[in-house]
Coordinates of C-alpha atoms in Angstrom, one line a residue:
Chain A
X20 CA 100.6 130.7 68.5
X21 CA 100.1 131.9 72.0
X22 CA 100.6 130.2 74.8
X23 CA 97.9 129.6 77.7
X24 CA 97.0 132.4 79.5
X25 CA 98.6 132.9 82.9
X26 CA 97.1 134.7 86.0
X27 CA 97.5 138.5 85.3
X28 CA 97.8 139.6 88.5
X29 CA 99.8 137.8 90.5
X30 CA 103.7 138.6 91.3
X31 CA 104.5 135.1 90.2
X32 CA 103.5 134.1 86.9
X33 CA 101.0 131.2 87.1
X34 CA 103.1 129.1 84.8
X35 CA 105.7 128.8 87.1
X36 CA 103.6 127.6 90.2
X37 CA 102.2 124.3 90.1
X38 CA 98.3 123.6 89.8
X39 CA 96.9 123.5 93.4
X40 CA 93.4 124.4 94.7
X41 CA 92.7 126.9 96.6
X42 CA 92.4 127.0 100.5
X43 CA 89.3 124.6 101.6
X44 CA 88.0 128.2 103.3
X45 CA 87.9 130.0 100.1
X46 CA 86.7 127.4 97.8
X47 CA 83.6 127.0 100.3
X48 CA 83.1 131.1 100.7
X49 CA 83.6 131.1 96.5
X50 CA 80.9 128.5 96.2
X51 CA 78.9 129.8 98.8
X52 CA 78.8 133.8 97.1
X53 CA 78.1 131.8 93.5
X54 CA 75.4 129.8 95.1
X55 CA 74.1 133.2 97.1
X56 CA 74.3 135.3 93.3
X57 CA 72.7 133.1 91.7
X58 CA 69.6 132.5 93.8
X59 CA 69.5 136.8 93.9
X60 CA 69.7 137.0 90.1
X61 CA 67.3 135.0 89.6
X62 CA 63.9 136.5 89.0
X63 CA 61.9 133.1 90.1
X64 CA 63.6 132.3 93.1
X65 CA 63.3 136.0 94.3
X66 CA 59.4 135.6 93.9
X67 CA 58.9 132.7 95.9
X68 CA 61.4 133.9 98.5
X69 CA 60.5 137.1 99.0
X70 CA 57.5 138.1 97.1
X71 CA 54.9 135.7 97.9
X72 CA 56.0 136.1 101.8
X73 CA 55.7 139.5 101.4
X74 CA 52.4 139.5 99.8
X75 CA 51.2 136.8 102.3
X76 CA 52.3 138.8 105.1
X77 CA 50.4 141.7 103.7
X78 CA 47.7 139.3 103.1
X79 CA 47.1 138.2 106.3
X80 CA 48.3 140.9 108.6
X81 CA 45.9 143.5 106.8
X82 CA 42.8 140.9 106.5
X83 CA 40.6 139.0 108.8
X84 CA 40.1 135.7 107.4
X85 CA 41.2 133.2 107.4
X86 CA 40.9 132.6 111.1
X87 CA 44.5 132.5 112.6
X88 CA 43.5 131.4 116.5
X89 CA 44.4 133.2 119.7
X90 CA 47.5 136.3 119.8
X91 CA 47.3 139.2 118.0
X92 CA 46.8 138.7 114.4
X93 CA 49.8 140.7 112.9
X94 CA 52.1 138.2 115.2
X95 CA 50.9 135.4 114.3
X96 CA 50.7 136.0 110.9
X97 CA 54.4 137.3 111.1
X98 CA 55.3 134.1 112.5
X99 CA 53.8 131.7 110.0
X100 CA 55.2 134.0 107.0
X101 CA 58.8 133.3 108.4
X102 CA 58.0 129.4 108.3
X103 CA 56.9 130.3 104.9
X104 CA 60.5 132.0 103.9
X105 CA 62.5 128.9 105.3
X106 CA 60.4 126.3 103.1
X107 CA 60.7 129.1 100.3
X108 CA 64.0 129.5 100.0
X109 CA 65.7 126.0 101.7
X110 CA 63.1 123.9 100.3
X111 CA 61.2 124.7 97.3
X112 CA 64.2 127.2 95.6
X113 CA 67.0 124.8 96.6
X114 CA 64.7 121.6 95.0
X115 CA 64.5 123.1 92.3
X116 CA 68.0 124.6 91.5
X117 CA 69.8 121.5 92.3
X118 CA 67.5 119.7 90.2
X119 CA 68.1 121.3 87.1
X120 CA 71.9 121.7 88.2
X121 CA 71.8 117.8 88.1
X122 CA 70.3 117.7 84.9
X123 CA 72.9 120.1 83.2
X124 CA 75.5 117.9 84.8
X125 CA 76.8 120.9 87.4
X126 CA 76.7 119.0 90.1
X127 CA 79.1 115.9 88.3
X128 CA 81.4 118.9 86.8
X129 CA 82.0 121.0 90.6
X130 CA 82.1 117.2 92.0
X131 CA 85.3 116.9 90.2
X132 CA 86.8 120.2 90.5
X133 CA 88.5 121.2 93.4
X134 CA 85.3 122.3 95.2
X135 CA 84.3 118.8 95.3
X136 CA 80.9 117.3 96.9
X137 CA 81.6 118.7 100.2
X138 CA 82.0 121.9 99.2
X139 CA 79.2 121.8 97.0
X140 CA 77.0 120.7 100.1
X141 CA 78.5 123.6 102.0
X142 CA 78.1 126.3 99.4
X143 CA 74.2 125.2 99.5
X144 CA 74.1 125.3 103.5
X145 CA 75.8 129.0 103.4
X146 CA 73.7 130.5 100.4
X147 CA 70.8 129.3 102.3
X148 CA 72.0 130.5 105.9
X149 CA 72.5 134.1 103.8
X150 CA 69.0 134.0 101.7
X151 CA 67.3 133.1 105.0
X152 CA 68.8 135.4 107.0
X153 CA 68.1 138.4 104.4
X154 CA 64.4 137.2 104.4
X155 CA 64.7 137.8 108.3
X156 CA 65.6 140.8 107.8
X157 CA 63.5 142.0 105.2
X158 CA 60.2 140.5 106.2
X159 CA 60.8 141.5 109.8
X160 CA 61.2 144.9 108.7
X161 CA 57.7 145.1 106.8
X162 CA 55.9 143.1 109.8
X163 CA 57.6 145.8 112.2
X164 CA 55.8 148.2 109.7
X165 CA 52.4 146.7 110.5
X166 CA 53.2 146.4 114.2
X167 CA 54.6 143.2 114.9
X168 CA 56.2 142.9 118.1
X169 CA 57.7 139.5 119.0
X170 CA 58.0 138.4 122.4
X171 CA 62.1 138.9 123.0
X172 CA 62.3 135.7 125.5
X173 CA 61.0 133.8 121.8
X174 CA 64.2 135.6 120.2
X175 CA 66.2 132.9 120.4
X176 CA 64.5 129.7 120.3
X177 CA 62.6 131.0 117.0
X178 CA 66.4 131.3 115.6
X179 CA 66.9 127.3 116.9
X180 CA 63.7 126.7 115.3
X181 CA 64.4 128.3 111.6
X182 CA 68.0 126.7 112.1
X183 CA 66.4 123.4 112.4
X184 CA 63.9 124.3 110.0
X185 CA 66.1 125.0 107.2
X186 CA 68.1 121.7 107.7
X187 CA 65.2 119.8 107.6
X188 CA 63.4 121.5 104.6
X189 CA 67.4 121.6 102.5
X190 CA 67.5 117.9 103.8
X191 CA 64.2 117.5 102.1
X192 CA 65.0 119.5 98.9
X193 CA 68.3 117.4 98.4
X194 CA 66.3 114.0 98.5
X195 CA 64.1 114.9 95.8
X196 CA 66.6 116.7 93.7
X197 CA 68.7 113.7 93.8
X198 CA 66.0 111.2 93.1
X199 CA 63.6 112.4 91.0
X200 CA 64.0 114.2 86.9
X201 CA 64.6 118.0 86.9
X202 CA 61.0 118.3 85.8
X203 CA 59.5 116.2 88.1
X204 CA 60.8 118.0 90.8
X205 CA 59.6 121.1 89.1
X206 CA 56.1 119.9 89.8
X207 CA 56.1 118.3 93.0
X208 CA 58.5 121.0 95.0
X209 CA 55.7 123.7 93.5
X210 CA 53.0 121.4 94.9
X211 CA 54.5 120.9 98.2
X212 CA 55.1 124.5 99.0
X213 CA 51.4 124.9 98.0
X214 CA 49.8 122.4 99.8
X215 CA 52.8 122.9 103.1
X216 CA 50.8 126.0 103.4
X217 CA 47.9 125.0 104.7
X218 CA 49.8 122.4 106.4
X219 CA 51.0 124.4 109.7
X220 CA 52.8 127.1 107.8
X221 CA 50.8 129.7 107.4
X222 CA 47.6 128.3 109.0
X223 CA 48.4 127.1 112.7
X224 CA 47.8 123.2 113.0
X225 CA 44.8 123.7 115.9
X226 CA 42.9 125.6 113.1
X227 CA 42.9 122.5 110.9
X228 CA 40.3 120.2 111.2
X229 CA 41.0 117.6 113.6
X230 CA 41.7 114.7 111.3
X231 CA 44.7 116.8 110.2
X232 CA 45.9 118.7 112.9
X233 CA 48.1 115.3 114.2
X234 CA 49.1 114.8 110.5
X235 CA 50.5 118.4 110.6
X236 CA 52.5 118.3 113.7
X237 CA 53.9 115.6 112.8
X238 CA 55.3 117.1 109.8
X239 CA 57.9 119.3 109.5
X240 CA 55.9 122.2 107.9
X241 CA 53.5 122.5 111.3
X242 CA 56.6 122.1 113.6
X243 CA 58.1 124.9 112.0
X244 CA 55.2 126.9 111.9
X245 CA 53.6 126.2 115.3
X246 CA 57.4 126.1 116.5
X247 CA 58.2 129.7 115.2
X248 CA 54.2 130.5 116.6
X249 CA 55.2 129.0 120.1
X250 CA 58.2 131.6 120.3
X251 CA 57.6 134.5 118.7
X252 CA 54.0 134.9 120.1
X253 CA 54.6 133.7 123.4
X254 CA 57.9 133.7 124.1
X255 CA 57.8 129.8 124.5
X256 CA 60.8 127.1 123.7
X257 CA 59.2 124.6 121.6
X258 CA 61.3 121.2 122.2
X259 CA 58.4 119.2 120.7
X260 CA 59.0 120.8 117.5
X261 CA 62.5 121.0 117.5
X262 CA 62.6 116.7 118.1
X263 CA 59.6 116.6 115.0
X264 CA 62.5 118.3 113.0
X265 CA 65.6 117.2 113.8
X266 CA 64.0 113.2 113.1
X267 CA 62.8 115.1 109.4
X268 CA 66.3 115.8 109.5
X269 CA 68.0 113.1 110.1
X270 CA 66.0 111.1 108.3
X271 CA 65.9 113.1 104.9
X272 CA 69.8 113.6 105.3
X273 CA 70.2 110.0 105.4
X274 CA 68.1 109.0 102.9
X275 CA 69.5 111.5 100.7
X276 CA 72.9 109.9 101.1
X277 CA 71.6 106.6 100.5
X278 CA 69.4 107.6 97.5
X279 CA 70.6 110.9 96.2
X280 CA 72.1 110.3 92.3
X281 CA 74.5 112.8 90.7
X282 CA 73.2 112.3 87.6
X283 CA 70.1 113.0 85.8
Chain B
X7 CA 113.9 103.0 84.4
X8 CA 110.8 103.2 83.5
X9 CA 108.2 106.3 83.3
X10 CA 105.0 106.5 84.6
X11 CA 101.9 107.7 82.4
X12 CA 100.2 110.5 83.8
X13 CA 97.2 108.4 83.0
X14 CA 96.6 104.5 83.3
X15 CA 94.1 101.9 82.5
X16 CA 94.5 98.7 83.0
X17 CA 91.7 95.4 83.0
X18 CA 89.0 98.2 83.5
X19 CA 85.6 97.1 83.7
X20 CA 82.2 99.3 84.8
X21 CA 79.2 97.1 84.5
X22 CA 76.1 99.3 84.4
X23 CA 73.1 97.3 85.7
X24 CA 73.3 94.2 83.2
X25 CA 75.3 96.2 80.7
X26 CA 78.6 95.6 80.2
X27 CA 79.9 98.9 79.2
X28 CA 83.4 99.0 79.3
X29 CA 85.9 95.2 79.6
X30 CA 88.8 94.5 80.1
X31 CA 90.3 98.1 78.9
X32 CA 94.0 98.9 79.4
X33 CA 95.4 101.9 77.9
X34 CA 98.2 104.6 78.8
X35 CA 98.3 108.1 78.1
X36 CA 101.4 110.4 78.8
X37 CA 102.5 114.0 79.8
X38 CA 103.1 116.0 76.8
X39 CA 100.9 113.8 74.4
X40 CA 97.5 114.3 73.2
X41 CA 95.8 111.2 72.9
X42 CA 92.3 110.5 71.1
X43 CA 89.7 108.1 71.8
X44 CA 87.7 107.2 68.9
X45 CA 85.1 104.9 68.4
X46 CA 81.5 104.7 67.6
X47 CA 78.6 105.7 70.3
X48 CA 78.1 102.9 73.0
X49 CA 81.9 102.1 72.2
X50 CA 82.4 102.5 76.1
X51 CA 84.7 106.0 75.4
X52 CA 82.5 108.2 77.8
X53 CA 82.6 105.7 80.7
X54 CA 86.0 105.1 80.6
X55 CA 86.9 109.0 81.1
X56 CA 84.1 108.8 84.0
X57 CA 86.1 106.8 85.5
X58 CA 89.3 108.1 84.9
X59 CA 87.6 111.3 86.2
X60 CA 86.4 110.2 89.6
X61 CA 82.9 110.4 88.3
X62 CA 81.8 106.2 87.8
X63 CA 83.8 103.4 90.0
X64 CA 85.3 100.7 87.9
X65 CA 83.6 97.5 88.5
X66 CA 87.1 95.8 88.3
X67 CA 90.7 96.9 87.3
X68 CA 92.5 100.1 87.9
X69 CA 92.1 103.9 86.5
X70 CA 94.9 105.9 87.9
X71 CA 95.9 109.6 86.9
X72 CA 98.8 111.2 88.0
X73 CA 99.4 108.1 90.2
X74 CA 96.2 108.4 91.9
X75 CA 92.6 106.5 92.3
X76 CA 90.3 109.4 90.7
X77 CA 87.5 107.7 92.7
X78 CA 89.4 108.6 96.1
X79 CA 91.0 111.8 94.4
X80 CA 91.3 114.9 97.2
X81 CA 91.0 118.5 96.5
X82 CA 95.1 118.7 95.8
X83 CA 94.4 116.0 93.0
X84 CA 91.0 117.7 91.4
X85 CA 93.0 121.1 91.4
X86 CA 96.0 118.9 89.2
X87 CA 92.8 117.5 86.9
X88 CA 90.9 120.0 84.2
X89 CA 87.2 117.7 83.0
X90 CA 85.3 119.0 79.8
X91 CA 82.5 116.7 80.0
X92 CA 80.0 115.5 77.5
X93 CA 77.2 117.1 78.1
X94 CA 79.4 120.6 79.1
X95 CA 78.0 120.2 83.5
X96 CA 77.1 124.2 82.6
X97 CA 74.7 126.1 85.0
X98 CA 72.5 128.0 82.4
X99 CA 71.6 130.6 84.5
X100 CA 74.9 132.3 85.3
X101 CA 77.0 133.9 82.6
X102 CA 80.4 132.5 80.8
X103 CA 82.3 134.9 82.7
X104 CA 80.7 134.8 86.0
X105 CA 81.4 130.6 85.5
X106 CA 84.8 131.3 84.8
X107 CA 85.8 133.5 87.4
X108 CA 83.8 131.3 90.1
X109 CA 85.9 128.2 88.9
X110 CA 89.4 130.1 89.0
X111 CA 88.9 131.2 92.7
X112 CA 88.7 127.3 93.1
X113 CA 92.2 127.2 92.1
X114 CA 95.5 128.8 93.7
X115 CA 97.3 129.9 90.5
X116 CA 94.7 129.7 88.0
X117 CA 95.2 131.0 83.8
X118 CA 93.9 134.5 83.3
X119 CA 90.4 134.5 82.9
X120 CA 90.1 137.2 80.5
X121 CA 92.6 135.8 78.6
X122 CA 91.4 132.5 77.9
X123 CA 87.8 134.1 77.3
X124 CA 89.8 136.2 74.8
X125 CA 91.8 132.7 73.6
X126 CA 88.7 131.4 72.6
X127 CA 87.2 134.2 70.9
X128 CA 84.2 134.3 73.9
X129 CA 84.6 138.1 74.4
X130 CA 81.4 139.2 72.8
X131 CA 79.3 136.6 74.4
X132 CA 81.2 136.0 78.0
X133 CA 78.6 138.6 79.6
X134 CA 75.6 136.5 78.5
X135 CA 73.4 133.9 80.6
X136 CA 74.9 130.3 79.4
X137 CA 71.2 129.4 78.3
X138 CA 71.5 132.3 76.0
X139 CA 74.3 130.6 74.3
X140 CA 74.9 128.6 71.3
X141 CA 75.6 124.9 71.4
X142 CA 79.4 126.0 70.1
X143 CA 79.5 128.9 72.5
X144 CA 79.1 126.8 75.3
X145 CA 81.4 124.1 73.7
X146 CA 84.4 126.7 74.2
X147 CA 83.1 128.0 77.9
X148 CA 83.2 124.7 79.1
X149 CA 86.3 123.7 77.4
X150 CA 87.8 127.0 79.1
X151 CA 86.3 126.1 82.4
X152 CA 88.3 122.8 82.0
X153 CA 91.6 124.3 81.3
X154 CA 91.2 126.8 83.6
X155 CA 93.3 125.3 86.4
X156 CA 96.0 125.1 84.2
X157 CA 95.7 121.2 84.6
X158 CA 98.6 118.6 84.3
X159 CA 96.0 116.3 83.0
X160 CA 92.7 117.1 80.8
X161 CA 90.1 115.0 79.8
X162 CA 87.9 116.5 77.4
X163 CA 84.9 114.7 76.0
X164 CA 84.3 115.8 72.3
X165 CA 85.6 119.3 72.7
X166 CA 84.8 120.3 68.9
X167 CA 81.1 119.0 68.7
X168 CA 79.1 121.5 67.6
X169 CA 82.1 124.1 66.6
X170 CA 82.6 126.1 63.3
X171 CA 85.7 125.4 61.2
X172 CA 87.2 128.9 62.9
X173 CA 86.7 128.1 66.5
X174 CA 87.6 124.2 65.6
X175 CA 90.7 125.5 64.4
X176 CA 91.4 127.6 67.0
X177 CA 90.3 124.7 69.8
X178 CA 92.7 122.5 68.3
X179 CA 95.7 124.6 68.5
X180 CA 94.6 125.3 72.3
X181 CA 94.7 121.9 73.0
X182 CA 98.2 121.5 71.2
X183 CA 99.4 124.4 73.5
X184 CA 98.1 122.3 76.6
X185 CA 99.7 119.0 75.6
X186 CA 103.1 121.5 76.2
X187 CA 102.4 120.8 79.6
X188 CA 100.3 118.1 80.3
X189 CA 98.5 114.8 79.4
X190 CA 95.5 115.8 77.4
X191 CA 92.5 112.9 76.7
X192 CA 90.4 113.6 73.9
X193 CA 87.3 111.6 73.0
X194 CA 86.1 112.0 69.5
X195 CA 84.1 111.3 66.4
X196 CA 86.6 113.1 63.7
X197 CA 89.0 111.7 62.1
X198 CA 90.4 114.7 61.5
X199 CA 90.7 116.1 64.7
X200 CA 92.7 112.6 65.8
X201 CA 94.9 113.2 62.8
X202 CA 95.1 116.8 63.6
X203 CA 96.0 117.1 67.2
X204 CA 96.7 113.0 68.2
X205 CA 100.1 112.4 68.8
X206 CA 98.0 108.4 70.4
X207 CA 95.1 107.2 69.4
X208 CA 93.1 104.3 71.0
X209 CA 90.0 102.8 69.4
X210 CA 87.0 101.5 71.1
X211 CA 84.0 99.4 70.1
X212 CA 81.6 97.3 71.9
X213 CA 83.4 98.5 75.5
X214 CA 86.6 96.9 74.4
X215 CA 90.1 98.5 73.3
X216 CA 90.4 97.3 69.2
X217 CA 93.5 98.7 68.2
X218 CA 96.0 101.9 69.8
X219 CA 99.6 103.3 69.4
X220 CA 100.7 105.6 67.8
X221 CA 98.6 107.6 65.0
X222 CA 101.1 106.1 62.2
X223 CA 101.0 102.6 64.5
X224 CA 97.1 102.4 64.2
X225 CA 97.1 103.9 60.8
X226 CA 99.0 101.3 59.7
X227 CA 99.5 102.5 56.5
X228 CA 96.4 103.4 55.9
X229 CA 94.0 106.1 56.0
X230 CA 92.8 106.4 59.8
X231 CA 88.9 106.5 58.5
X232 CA 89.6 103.1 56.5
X233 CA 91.4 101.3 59.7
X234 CA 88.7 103.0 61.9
X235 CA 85.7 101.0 59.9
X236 CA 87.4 98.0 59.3
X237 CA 88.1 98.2 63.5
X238 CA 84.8 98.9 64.2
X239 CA 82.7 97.4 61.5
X240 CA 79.1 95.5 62.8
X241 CA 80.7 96.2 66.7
X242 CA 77.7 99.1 66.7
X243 CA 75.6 97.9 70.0

């Protein structure tokens, strides 16, 4: 009979050194890389967070309809796409994942393992900081391809906004993960990022007809759309958006601790 | 002077809604043992290691492990702590040994990954997506990602479900290994297993403790299968 395997590679043997977890850094970095892997590996999430942008930004950019308002189309269009990567990936992927991880009973097992909930919650916010980030990168690259050139005083307030953004939209993904069956949230996350669209993401909300344009600014898919619009086509700060999400925020984030359940 | 089990229940209670599932429990299990908890479905077996893990908050009573409230339990306790649950808390779309890895990083001085993928005979599959697997396959990856840690305590919920006679065999010699070092918790349906690897057995039915000791104590004499029904006979809820 053999014994349990210790750690190959260390100097001491594992068996001689008590069990301890790792340093709260690492465990949060570890969790973070898994979370980040997994979303890359996975053909699905990869569509919806860089395929469909790409093709929408292609879409739009390269089209004339549907009407986009004022600026030059390519930077508007840019803009809205961006929106569109941020509900993508910190929304509808996140919903998603974290639903089925909940029905497979991930989320109970990681909760008691040194990671614990905390670190589960931070591995989420840096895979999604990283995802996003790449999507930056990557779409802003093909819009530079088609011409886009954002105004550089919008630079930073467009980064406030997708910061804000994200924490709404994760906020958001979180509260139905937690409250509704994996295949329920299948459904309505697939639904939302449909109908979030036309909702101020893609479409600015003064192109909707007027009975939803006040309905769309006052959710968080037309704040983040018009907000990232404000900046990166005219170099604006766009406070009124950033207070439309940070409430989504809040709000989402504390309903989520109230409401969210660990188990399917 | 008196030792401390590594695990302790005592007047533990979880009411679930209007269901009482577990009352007035008290058991002990210690470093060095194995101890199995039998008992028939609904017998109140899975709450009471939910609670014992951190996962459900007793409704009354105490769980302690190691000295500690799991429900409170920091990082420094989890790392001390290896969980197998019931329905194996696997994400399907990674692989075994992706898993494995990811939950050794976790740990300071974690077991040799490739090692206890070889230990339980995972080798040829380890490089497969978990939702690829077989229901035995991912039996033994979530029974290594429990031992992983090289825990002082180990609950695992009906590690052998699912397995062939070969990987049973080779599971319960794993988990004798363990016990070496540690209090290991063992929910289960065999009879065999408990009179395999059980050096305790407690017996549940109806969320109450019926009879536990030691395996010769609660045999009694008698078969453990025979005291088992006549323990648990018309408690099914």
């Amino acid at each position: 009979m053999t014994s349990l395997p210790g750690a190959a590679s260390s100097s001491t043997p594992a068996a001689a050194l008590p069990p301890a977890p790792a340093p709260t850094r690492r465990r949060w970095l570890a969790q973070a890389r898994f979370e980040t892997a997994t979303i890359l590996r996975h053909g699905e999430q990869l569509l919806v967070a860089l395929v469909l942008p790409t093709l929408a930004l292609l879409g739009l950019a390269l089209s004339d309809v549907p009407d986009l308002g004022p600026g030059r189309r390519v930077d508007v269009a840019t803009a809205g796409v961006l929106a569109l990567a941020v509900v993508s990936t910190a929304f509808t992927g996140q919903a998603i994942a974290t639903g089925f991880d909940r029905r497979h009973g991930v989320l109970r097992f990681l909760g008691v393992s040194p990671l614990g909930r905390e670190g589960l919650l931070v591995g989420k916010l840096g895979a999604v900081g990283f995802v996003v980030a790449l999507q930056l990168v990557v779409l802003g690259t093909i819009a530079a391809f088609l011409g886009w050139r954002p105004a550089g005083a919008g630079v930073v307030p467009a980064l406030v906004t997708v910061v804000l953004g994200a924490a709404a939209f994760l906020a958001l993904a979180l509260l139905l993960a937690g409250t509704v069956r994996a295949e329920g949230v299948l459904a309505l996350a697939n639904l939302a990022w449909v109908l979030l669209l036309g909702l101020g993401v893609l479409l600015p909300t003064d192109r909707l007809p007027d009975a939803l344009t006040t309905l769309a600014r006052l959710l968080p898919s037309g704040a983040l759309g018009d907000g990232l619009r404000l900046s990166l086509v005219s170099g604006g700060w766009p406070l009124t958006q950033w207070l439309v999400l940070l409430v989504w925020a809040g709000a989402a984030s504390a309903a989520t601790a109230r409401w969210f359940r660990w188990s399917d | 002077m008196c030792a401390v089990s590594a695990v302790e229940v005592v007047g533990l209670r979880r009411d679930i809604g209007a269901v009482r599932a577990v009352d007035d429990v008290s058991w002990s299990a210690d470093s060095g043992a194995v101890t199995a908890v039998l008992g028939p479905n609904g017998a109140g077996k899975t709450t009471t290691m939910e609670c014992l893990e951190g996962l459900q908050r007793p409704t009354a009573g105490t769980a302690r492990v190691l000295g500690t409230d799991p429900w409170r339990a920091s990082a420094e306790h989890r790392a001390r702590v290896g969980v197998m649950l019931q329905d194996g808390g696997l994400p399907v779309t990674t692989t075994g040994e992706r898993l494995l890895h990811h939950v050794a990083r976790l740990h300071a001085a974690p077991a040799d990954v490739a090692g206890l993928i070889s230990r339980l005979d995972l080798t040829r599959v380890a490089g497969r997506s978990i939702r690829r697997l077989s229901g035995g396959e991912r039996q033994r990856v979530a029974l290594a990602a429990a031992l992983v840690g090289r825990p002082e305590v180990a609950f695992l919920d009906e590690p052998t479900a699912g397995l062939d006679p070969h990987a049973r065999l080779e599971v319960w010699d794993l988990v004798r290994e363990t016990a070496a070092a540690a209090a290991v918790v063992v929910t289960t349906h065999s009879f065999e297993e408990a009179e395999r690897i059980a050096d305790q057995v407690v017996i549940m039915n109806g969320g109450r403790v019926v009879a536990q000791g030691s395996l010769d104590e609660v045999r009694d004499g008698r078969p453990l299968e025979e005291r088992y029904f006549a323990l648990t006979a018309g408690g099914r809820r």
